[in-house]
mmCIF file of C-alpha atoms in Angstrom:
data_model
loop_
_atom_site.group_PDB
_atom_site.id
_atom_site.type_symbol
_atom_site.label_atom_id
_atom_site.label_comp_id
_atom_site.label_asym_id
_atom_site.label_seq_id
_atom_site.Cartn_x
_atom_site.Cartn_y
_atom_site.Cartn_z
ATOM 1 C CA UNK A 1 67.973 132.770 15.661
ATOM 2 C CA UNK A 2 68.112 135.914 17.696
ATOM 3 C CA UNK A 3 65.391 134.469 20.273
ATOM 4 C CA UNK A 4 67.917 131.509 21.050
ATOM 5 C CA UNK A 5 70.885 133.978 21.497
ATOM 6 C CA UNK A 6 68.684 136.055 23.757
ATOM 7 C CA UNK A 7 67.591 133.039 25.127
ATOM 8 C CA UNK A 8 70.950 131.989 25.748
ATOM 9 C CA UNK A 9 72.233 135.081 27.467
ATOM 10 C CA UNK A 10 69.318 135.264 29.593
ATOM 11 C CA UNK A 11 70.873 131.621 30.839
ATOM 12 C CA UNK A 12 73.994 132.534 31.351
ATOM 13 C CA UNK A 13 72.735 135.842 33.699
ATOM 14 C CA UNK A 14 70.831 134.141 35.205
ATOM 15 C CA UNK A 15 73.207 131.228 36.073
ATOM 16 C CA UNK A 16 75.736 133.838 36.834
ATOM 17 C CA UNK A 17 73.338 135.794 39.744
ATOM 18 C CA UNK A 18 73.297 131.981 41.279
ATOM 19 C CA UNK A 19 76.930 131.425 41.361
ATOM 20 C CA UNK A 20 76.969 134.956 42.868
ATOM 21 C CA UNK A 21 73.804 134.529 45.621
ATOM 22 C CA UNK A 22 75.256 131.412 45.870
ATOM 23 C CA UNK A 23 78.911 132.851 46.665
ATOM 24 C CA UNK A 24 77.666 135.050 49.141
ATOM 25 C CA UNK A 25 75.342 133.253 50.913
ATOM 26 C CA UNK A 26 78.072 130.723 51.891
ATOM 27 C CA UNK A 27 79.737 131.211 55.628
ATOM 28 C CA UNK A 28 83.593 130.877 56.074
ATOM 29 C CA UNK A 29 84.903 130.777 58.908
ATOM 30 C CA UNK A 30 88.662 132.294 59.956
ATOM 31 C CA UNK A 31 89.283 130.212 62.811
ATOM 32 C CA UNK A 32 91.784 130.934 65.855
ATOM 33 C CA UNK A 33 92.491 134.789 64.691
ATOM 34 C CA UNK A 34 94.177 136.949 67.211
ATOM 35 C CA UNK A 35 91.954 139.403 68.362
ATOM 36 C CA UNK A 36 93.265 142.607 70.762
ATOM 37 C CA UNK A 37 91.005 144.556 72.606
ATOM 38 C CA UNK A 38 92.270 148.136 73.774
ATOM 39 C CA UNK A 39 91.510 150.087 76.439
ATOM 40 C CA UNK A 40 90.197 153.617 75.366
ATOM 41 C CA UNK A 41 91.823 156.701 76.417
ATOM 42 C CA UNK A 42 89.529 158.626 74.984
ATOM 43 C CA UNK A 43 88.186 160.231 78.435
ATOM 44 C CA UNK A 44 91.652 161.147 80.100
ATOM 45 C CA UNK A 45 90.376 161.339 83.781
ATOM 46 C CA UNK A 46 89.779 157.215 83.427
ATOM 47 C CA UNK A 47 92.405 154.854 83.703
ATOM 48 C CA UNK A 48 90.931 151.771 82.121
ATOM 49 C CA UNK A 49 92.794 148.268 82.244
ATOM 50 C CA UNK A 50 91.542 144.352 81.407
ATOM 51 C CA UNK A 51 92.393 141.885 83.343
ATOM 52 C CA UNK A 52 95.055 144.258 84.709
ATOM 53 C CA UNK A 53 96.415 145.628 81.238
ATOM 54 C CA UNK A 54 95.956 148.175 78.669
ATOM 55 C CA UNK A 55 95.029 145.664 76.365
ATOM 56 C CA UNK A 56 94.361 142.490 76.248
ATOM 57 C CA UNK A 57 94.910 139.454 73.017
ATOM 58 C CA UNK A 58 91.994 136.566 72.525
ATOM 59 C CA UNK A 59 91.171 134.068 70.489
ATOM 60 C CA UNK A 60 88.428 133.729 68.218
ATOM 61 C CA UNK A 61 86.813 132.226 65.116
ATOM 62 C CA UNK A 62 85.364 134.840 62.747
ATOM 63 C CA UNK A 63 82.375 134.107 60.560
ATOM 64 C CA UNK A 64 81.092 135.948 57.529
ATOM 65 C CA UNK A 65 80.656 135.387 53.507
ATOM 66 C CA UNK A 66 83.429 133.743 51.508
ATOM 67 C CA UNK A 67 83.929 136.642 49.723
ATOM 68 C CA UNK A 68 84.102 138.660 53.289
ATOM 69 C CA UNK A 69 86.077 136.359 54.748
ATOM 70 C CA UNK A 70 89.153 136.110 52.169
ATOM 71 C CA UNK A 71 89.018 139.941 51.656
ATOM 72 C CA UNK A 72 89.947 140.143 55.513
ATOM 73 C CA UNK A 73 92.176 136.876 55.032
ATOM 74 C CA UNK A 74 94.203 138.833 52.749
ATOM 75 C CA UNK A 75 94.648 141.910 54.543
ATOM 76 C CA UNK A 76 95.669 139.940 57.364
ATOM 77 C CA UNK A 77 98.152 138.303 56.066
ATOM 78 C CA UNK A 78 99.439 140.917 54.181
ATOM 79 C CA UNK A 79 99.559 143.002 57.365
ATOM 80 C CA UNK A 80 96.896 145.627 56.034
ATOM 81 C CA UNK A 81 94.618 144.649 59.089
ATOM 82 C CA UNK A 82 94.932 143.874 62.610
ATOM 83 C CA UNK A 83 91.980 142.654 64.468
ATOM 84 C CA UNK A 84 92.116 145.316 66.947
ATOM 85 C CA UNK A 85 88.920 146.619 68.915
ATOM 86 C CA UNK A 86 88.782 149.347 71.149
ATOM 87 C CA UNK A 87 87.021 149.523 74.537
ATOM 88 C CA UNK A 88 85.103 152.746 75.559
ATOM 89 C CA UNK A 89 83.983 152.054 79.019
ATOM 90 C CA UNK A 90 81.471 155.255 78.393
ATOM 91 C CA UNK A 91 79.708 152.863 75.765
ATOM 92 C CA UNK A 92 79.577 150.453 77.891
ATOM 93 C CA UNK A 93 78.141 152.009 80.958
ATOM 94 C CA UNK A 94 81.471 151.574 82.798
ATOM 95 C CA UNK A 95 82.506 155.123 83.062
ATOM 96 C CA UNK A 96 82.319 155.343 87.322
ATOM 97 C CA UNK A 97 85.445 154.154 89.199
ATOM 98 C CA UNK A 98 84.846 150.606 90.108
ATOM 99 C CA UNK A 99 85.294 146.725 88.877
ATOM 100 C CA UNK A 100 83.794 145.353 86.281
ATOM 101 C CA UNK A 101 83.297 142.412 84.399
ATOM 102 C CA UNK A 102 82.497 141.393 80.400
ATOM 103 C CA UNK A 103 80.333 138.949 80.389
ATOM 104 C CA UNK A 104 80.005 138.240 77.071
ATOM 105 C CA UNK A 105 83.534 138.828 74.938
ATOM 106 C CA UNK A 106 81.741 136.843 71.734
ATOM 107 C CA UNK A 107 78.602 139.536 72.158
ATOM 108 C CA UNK A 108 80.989 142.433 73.158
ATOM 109 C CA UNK A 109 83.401 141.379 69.923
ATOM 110 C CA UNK A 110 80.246 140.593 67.666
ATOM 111 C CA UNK A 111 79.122 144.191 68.359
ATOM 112 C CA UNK A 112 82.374 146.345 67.978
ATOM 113 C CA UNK A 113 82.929 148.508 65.131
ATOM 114 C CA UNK A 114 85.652 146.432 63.486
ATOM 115 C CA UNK A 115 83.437 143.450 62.839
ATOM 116 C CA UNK A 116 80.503 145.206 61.957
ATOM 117 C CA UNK A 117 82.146 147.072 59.716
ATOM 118 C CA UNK A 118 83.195 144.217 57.514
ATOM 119 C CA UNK A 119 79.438 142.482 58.363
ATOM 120 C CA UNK A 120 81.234 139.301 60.222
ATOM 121 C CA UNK A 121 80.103 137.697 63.038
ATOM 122 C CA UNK A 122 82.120 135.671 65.776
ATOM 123 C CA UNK A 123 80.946 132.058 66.287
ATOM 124 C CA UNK A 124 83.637 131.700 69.257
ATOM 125 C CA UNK A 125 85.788 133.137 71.301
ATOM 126 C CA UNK A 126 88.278 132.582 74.050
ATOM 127 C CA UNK A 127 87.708 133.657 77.049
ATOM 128 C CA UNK A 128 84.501 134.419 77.145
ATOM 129 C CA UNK A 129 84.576 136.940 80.129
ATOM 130 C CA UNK A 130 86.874 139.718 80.935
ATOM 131 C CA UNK A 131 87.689 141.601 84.151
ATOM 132 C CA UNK A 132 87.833 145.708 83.630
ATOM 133 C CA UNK A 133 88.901 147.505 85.893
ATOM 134 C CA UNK A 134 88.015 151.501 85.935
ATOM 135 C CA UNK A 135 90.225 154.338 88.284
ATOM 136 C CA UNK A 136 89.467 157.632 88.347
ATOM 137 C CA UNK A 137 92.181 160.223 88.027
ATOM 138 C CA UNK A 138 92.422 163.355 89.489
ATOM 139 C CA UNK A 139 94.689 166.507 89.493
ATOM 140 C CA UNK A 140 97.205 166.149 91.748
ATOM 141 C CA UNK A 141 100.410 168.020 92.191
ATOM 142 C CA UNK A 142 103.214 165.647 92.277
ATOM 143 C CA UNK A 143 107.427 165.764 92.991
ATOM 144 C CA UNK A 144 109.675 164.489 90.159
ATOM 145 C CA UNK A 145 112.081 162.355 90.024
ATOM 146 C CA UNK A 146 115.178 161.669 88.063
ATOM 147 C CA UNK A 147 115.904 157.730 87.704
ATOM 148 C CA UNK A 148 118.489 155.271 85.419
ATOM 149 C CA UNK A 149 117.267 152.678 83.388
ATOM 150 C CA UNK A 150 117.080 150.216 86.547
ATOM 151 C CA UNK A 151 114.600 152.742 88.084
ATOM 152 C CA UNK A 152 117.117 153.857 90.680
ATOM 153 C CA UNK A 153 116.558 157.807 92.066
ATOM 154 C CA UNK A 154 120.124 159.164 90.207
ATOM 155 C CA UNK A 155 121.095 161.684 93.245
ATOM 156 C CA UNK A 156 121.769 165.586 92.644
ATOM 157 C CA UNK A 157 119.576 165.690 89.807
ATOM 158 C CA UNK A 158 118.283 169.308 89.606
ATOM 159 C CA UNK A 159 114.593 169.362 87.955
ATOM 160 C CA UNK A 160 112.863 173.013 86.183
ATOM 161 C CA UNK A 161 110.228 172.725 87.731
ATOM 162 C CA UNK A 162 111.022 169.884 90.415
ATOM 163 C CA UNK A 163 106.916 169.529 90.491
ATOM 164 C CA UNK A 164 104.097 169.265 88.105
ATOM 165 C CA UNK A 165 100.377 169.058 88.065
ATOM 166 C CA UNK A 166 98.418 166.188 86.248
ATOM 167 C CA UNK A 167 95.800 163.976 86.214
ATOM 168 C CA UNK A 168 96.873 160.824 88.246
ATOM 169 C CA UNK A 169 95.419 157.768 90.471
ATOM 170 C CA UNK A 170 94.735 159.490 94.268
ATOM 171 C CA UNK A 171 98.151 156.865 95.612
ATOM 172 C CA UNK A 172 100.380 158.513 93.131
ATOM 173 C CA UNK A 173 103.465 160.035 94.964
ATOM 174 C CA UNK A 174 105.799 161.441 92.150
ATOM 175 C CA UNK A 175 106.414 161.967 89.109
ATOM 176 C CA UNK A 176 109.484 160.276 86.830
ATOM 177 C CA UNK A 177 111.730 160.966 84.136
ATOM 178 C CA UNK A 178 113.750 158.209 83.240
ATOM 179 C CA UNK A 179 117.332 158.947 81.343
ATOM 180 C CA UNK A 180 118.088 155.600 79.953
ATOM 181 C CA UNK A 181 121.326 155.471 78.072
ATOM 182 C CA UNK A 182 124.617 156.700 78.861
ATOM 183 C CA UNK A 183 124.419 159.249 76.376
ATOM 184 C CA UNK A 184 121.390 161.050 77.854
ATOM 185 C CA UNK A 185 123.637 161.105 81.266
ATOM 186 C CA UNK A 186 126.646 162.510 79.750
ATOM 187 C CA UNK A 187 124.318 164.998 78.283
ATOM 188 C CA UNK A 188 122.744 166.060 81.279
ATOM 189 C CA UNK A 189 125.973 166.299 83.352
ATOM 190 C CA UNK A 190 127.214 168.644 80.333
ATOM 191 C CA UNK A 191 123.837 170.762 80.652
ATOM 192 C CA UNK A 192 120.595 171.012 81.444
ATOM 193 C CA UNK A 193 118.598 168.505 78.594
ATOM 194 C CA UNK A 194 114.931 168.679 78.056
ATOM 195 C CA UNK A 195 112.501 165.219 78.235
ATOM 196 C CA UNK A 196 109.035 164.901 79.250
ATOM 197 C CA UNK A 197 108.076 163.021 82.822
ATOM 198 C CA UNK A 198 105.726 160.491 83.485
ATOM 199 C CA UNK A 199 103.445 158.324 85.714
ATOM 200 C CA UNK A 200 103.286 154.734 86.604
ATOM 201 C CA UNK A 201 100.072 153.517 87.066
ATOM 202 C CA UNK A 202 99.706 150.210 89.337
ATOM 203 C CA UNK A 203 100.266 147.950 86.875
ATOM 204 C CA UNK A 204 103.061 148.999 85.602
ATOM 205 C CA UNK A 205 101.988 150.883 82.390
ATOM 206 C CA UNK A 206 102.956 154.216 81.715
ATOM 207 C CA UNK A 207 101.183 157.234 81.312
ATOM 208 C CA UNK A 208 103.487 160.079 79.499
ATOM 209 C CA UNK A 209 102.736 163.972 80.676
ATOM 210 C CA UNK A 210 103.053 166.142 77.801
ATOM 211 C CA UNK A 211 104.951 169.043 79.515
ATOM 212 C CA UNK A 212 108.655 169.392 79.088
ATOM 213 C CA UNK A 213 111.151 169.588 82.017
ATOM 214 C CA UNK A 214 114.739 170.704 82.162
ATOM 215 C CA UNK A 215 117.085 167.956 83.704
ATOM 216 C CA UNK A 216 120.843 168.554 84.587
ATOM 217 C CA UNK A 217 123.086 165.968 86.661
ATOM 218 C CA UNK A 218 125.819 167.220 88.976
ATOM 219 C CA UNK A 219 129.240 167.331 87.010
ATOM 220 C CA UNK A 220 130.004 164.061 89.381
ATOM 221 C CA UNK A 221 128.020 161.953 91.283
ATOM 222 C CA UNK A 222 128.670 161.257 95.071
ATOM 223 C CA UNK A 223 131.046 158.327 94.941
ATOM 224 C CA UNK A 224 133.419 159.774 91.962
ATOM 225 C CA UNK A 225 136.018 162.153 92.347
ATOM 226 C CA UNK A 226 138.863 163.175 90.554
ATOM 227 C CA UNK A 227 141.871 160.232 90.047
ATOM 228 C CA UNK A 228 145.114 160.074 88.191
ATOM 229 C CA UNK A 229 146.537 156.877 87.452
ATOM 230 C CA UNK A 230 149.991 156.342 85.157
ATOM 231 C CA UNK A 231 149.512 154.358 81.454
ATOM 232 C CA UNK A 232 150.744 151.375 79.570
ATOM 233 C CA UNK A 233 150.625 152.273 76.007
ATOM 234 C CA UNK A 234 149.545 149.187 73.258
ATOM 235 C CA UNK A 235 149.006 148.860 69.902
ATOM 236 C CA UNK A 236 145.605 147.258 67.941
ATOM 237 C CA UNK A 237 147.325 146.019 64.783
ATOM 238 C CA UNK A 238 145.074 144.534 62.039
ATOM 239 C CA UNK A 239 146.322 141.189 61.199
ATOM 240 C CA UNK A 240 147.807 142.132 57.833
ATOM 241 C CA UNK A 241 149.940 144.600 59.461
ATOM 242 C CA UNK A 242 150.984 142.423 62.769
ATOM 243 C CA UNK A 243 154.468 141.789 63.011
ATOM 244 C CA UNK A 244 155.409 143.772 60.081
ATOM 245 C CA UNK A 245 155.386 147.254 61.442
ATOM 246 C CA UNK A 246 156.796 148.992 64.320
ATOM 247 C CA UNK A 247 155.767 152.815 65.362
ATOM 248 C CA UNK A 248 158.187 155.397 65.364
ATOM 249 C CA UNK A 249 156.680 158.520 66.914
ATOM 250 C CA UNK A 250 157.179 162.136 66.175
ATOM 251 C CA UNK A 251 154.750 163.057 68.922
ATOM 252 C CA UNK A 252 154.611 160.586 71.732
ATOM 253 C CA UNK A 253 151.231 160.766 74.201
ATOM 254 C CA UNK A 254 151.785 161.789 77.493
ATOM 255 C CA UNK A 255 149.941 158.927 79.507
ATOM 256 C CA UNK A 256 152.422 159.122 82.526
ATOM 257 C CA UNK A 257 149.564 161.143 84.462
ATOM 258 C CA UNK A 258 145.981 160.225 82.889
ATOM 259 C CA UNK A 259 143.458 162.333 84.710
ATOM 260 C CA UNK A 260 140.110 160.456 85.212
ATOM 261 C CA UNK A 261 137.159 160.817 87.432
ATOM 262 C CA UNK A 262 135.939 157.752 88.715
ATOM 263 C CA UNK A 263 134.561 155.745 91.721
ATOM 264 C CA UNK A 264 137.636 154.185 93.680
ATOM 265 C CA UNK A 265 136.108 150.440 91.915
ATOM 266 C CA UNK A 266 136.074 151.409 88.197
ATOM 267 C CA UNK A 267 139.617 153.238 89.248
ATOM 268 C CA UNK A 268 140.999 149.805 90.527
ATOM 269 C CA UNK A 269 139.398 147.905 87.745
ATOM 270 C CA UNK A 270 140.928 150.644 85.246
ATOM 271 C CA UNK A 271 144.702 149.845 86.488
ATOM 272 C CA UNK A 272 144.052 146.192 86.170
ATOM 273 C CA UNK A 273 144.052 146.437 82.333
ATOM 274 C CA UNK A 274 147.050 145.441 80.401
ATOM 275 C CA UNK A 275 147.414 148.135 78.439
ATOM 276 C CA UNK A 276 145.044 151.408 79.797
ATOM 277 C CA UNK A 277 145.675 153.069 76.650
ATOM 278 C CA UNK A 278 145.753 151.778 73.344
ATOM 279 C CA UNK A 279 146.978 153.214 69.535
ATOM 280 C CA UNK A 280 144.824 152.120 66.681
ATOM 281 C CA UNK A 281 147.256 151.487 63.576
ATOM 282 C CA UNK A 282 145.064 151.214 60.433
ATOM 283 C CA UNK A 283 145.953 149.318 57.226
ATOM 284 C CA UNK A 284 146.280 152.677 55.081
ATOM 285 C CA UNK A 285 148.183 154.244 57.683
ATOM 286 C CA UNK A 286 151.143 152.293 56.228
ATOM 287 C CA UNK A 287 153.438 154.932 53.435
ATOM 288 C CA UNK A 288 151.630 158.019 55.266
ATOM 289 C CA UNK A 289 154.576 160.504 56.226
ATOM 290 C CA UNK A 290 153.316 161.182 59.569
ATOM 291 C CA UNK A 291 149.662 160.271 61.240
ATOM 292 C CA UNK A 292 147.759 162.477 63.877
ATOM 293 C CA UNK A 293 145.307 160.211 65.995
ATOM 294 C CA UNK A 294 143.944 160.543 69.386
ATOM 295 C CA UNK A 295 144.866 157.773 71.436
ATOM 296 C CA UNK A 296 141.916 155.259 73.239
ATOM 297 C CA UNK A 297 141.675 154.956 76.603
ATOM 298 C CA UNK A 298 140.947 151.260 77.449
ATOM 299 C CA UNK A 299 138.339 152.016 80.369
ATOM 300 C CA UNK A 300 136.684 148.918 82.163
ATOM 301 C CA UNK A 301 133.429 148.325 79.652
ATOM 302 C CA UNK A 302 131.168 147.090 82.813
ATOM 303 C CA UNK A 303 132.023 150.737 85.086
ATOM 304 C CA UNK A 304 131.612 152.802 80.937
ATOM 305 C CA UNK A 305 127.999 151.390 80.999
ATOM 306 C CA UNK A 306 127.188 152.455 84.245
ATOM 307 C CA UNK A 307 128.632 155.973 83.871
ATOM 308 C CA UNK A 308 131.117 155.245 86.762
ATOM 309 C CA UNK A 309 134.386 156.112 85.068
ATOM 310 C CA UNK A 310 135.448 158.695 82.462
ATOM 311 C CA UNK A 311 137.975 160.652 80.960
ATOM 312 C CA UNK A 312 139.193 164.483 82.280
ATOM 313 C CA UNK A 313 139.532 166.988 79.798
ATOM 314 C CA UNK A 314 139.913 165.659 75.778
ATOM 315 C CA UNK A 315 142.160 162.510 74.650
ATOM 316 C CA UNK A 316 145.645 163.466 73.852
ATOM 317 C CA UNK A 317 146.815 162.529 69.922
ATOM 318 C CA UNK A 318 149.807 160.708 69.172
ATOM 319 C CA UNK A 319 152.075 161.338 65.897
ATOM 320 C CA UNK A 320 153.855 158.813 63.880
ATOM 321 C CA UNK A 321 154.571 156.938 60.980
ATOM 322 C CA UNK A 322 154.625 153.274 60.225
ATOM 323 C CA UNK A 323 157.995 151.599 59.759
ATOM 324 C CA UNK A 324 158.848 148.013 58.286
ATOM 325 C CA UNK A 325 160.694 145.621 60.472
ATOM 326 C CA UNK A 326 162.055 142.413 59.173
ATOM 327 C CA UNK A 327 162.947 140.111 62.324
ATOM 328 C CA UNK A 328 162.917 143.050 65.039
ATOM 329 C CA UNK A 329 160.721 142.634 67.261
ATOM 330 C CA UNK A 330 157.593 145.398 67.496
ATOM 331 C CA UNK A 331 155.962 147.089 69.827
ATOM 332 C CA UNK A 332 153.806 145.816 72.611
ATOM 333 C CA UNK A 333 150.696 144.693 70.510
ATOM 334 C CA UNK A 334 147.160 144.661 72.438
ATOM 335 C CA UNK A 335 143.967 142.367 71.360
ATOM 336 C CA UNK A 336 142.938 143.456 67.942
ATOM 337 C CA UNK A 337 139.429 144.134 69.136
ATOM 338 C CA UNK A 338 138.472 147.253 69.238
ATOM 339 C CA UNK A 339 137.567 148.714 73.357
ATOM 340 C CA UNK A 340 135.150 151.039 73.804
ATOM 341 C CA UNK A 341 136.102 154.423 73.386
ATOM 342 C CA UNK A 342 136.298 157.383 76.113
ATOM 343 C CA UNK A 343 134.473 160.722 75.972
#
């Protein structure tokens, strides 16, 4: 009795070290997997790019045991693991300024870390070559300039320093640091702000400097100066309270003579609104003795985005209360969208 059972165990082992040989002797293949190679940046005097980038996405079907192959499956599709391989042009004999070409990818992929890591192979690939291209970069001090988020020089910017010394491409003529919102200008006009330049490389990637330089803006650029233009107070009622309400003030704003600086455009566009101030009357303002608000200056959205108009000095508040009407008429009433609001 006891030699079956040990018989029959020894069966079963056995059978089970088949199913598992068996298991892993079995190629899968993961076919059409993105695949992105990346230039290194290990060595920081070599600006590497393929086929004119950083880095570059393929193609490829990757090989390997089932149970290889659905481990990596998984992480893939749970987002555990990108197929990402990095390119060292030192490893790969590239490291002197000049053009190159891969002239195997499915070799060059087949090799890399990543896939040999996880003991896969790659049975194909598309393309098959791939252009590198290797510049040398040297120390060069370079100007800096100060441009918008259309790359346009912003003039009177005052840079601490105005020059800086890094490793860049031999054609390199400046330096940039880029203030890209509205808020960064305002910033900078109010005081100097700190950010850290960079370089643009030929193809359009970027290549940060880690040094910090202090940027400040002139108080106005060239083509604004101060302007006063008179106000048409309205009112942005919600629709529950439209109709129903008029404002009696205890404090009325003084928008006879609203002090702006602006370009002579945004200033013309500005007096084209209907209303160039407006009163925001909220729901609970209604039973409130008295309310204390500032008011909103209705400036031109287009000429707020481009930093061309703005208010001087700090909104002036209005006081009041809500009163009901019953067939009197109320006060002017203005879209009940919200405008964007001034400084």
């Amino acid at each position: 009795m006891f030699a079956k059972t040990k018989k029959a165990v020894l069966v079963v082992f056995i059978t089970c070290l088949i199913w598992v040989w068996a298991d892993l002797s079995l190629d899968d293949v993961l076919e059409n997997q993105t695949v992105t190679i990346i230039a290194s940046k290990a060595n920081e005097s070599l600006w590497v790019t393929i086929e004119g980038k950083s880095e570059i996405q393929l193609k490829a079907n990757i090989s390997g045991p089932v149970g290889k192959i659905r481990e990596i499956a998984q992480k893939i599709d749970s987002g555990k693991e990108k197929l990402e391989v990095s390119f060292d042009p030192e490893k790969q004999n590239m490291a002197v300024a000049g053009d190159y070409k891969i002239q195997d990818v499915r070799k060059f992929l087949a090799e890399s870390d990543k896939i040999r890591d996880y003991g896969l192979g790659v049975k194909f690939v598309r393309p098959d070559t791939l252009n590198i291209k290797v510049v040398e970069l040297k120390n060069q001090t370079l100007s800096i300039k100060c441009v918008d988020e259309t790359d346009t020089e912003i003039p009177g910017a005052k840079m601490t320093p105005d020059i800086i010394t890094t490793l860049a491409p031999e054609l390199t003529d400046s330096a940039k640091i880029k203030l890209s919102s509205l808020m960064e200008k305002k910033q900078a006009r109010g005081g100097a702000i700190e950010k850290k330049p960079y370089i643009e490389l030929a193809n359009g990637e970027i290549r940060n400097i880690d040094k910090t330089v202090k940027v400040e803006l002139p108080t106005t650029s060239e083509d604004m100066k101060p302007q006063t233009i008179s106000g048409t107070l309205g009112f942005i009622f919600s629709a529950n309270l439209a109709g129903g309400y008029k404002v009696e003030f205890t404090k009325k704003p003084d928008i006879g003579s609203i002090q702006i600086i602006a370009t002579d455009e945004a200033k013309a566009a500005y007096e084209e609104k209907g209303f160039e101030v407006l009163l925001e009357i909220q729901d609970d303002d209604v039973g409130k003795p008295e309310i204390t608000r500032p008011i909103i200056y209705n400036f031109p959205a287009k000429y707020v985005s481009e930093d061309k108009i703005r208010l001087k000095g700090n909104p002036v508040e209005a006081k009041f209360k809500l009163v009901p009407v019953s067939s009197a008429p109320a006060e002017p009433i203005a879209a009940p969208a919200l405008p964007p609001a001034a400084e």
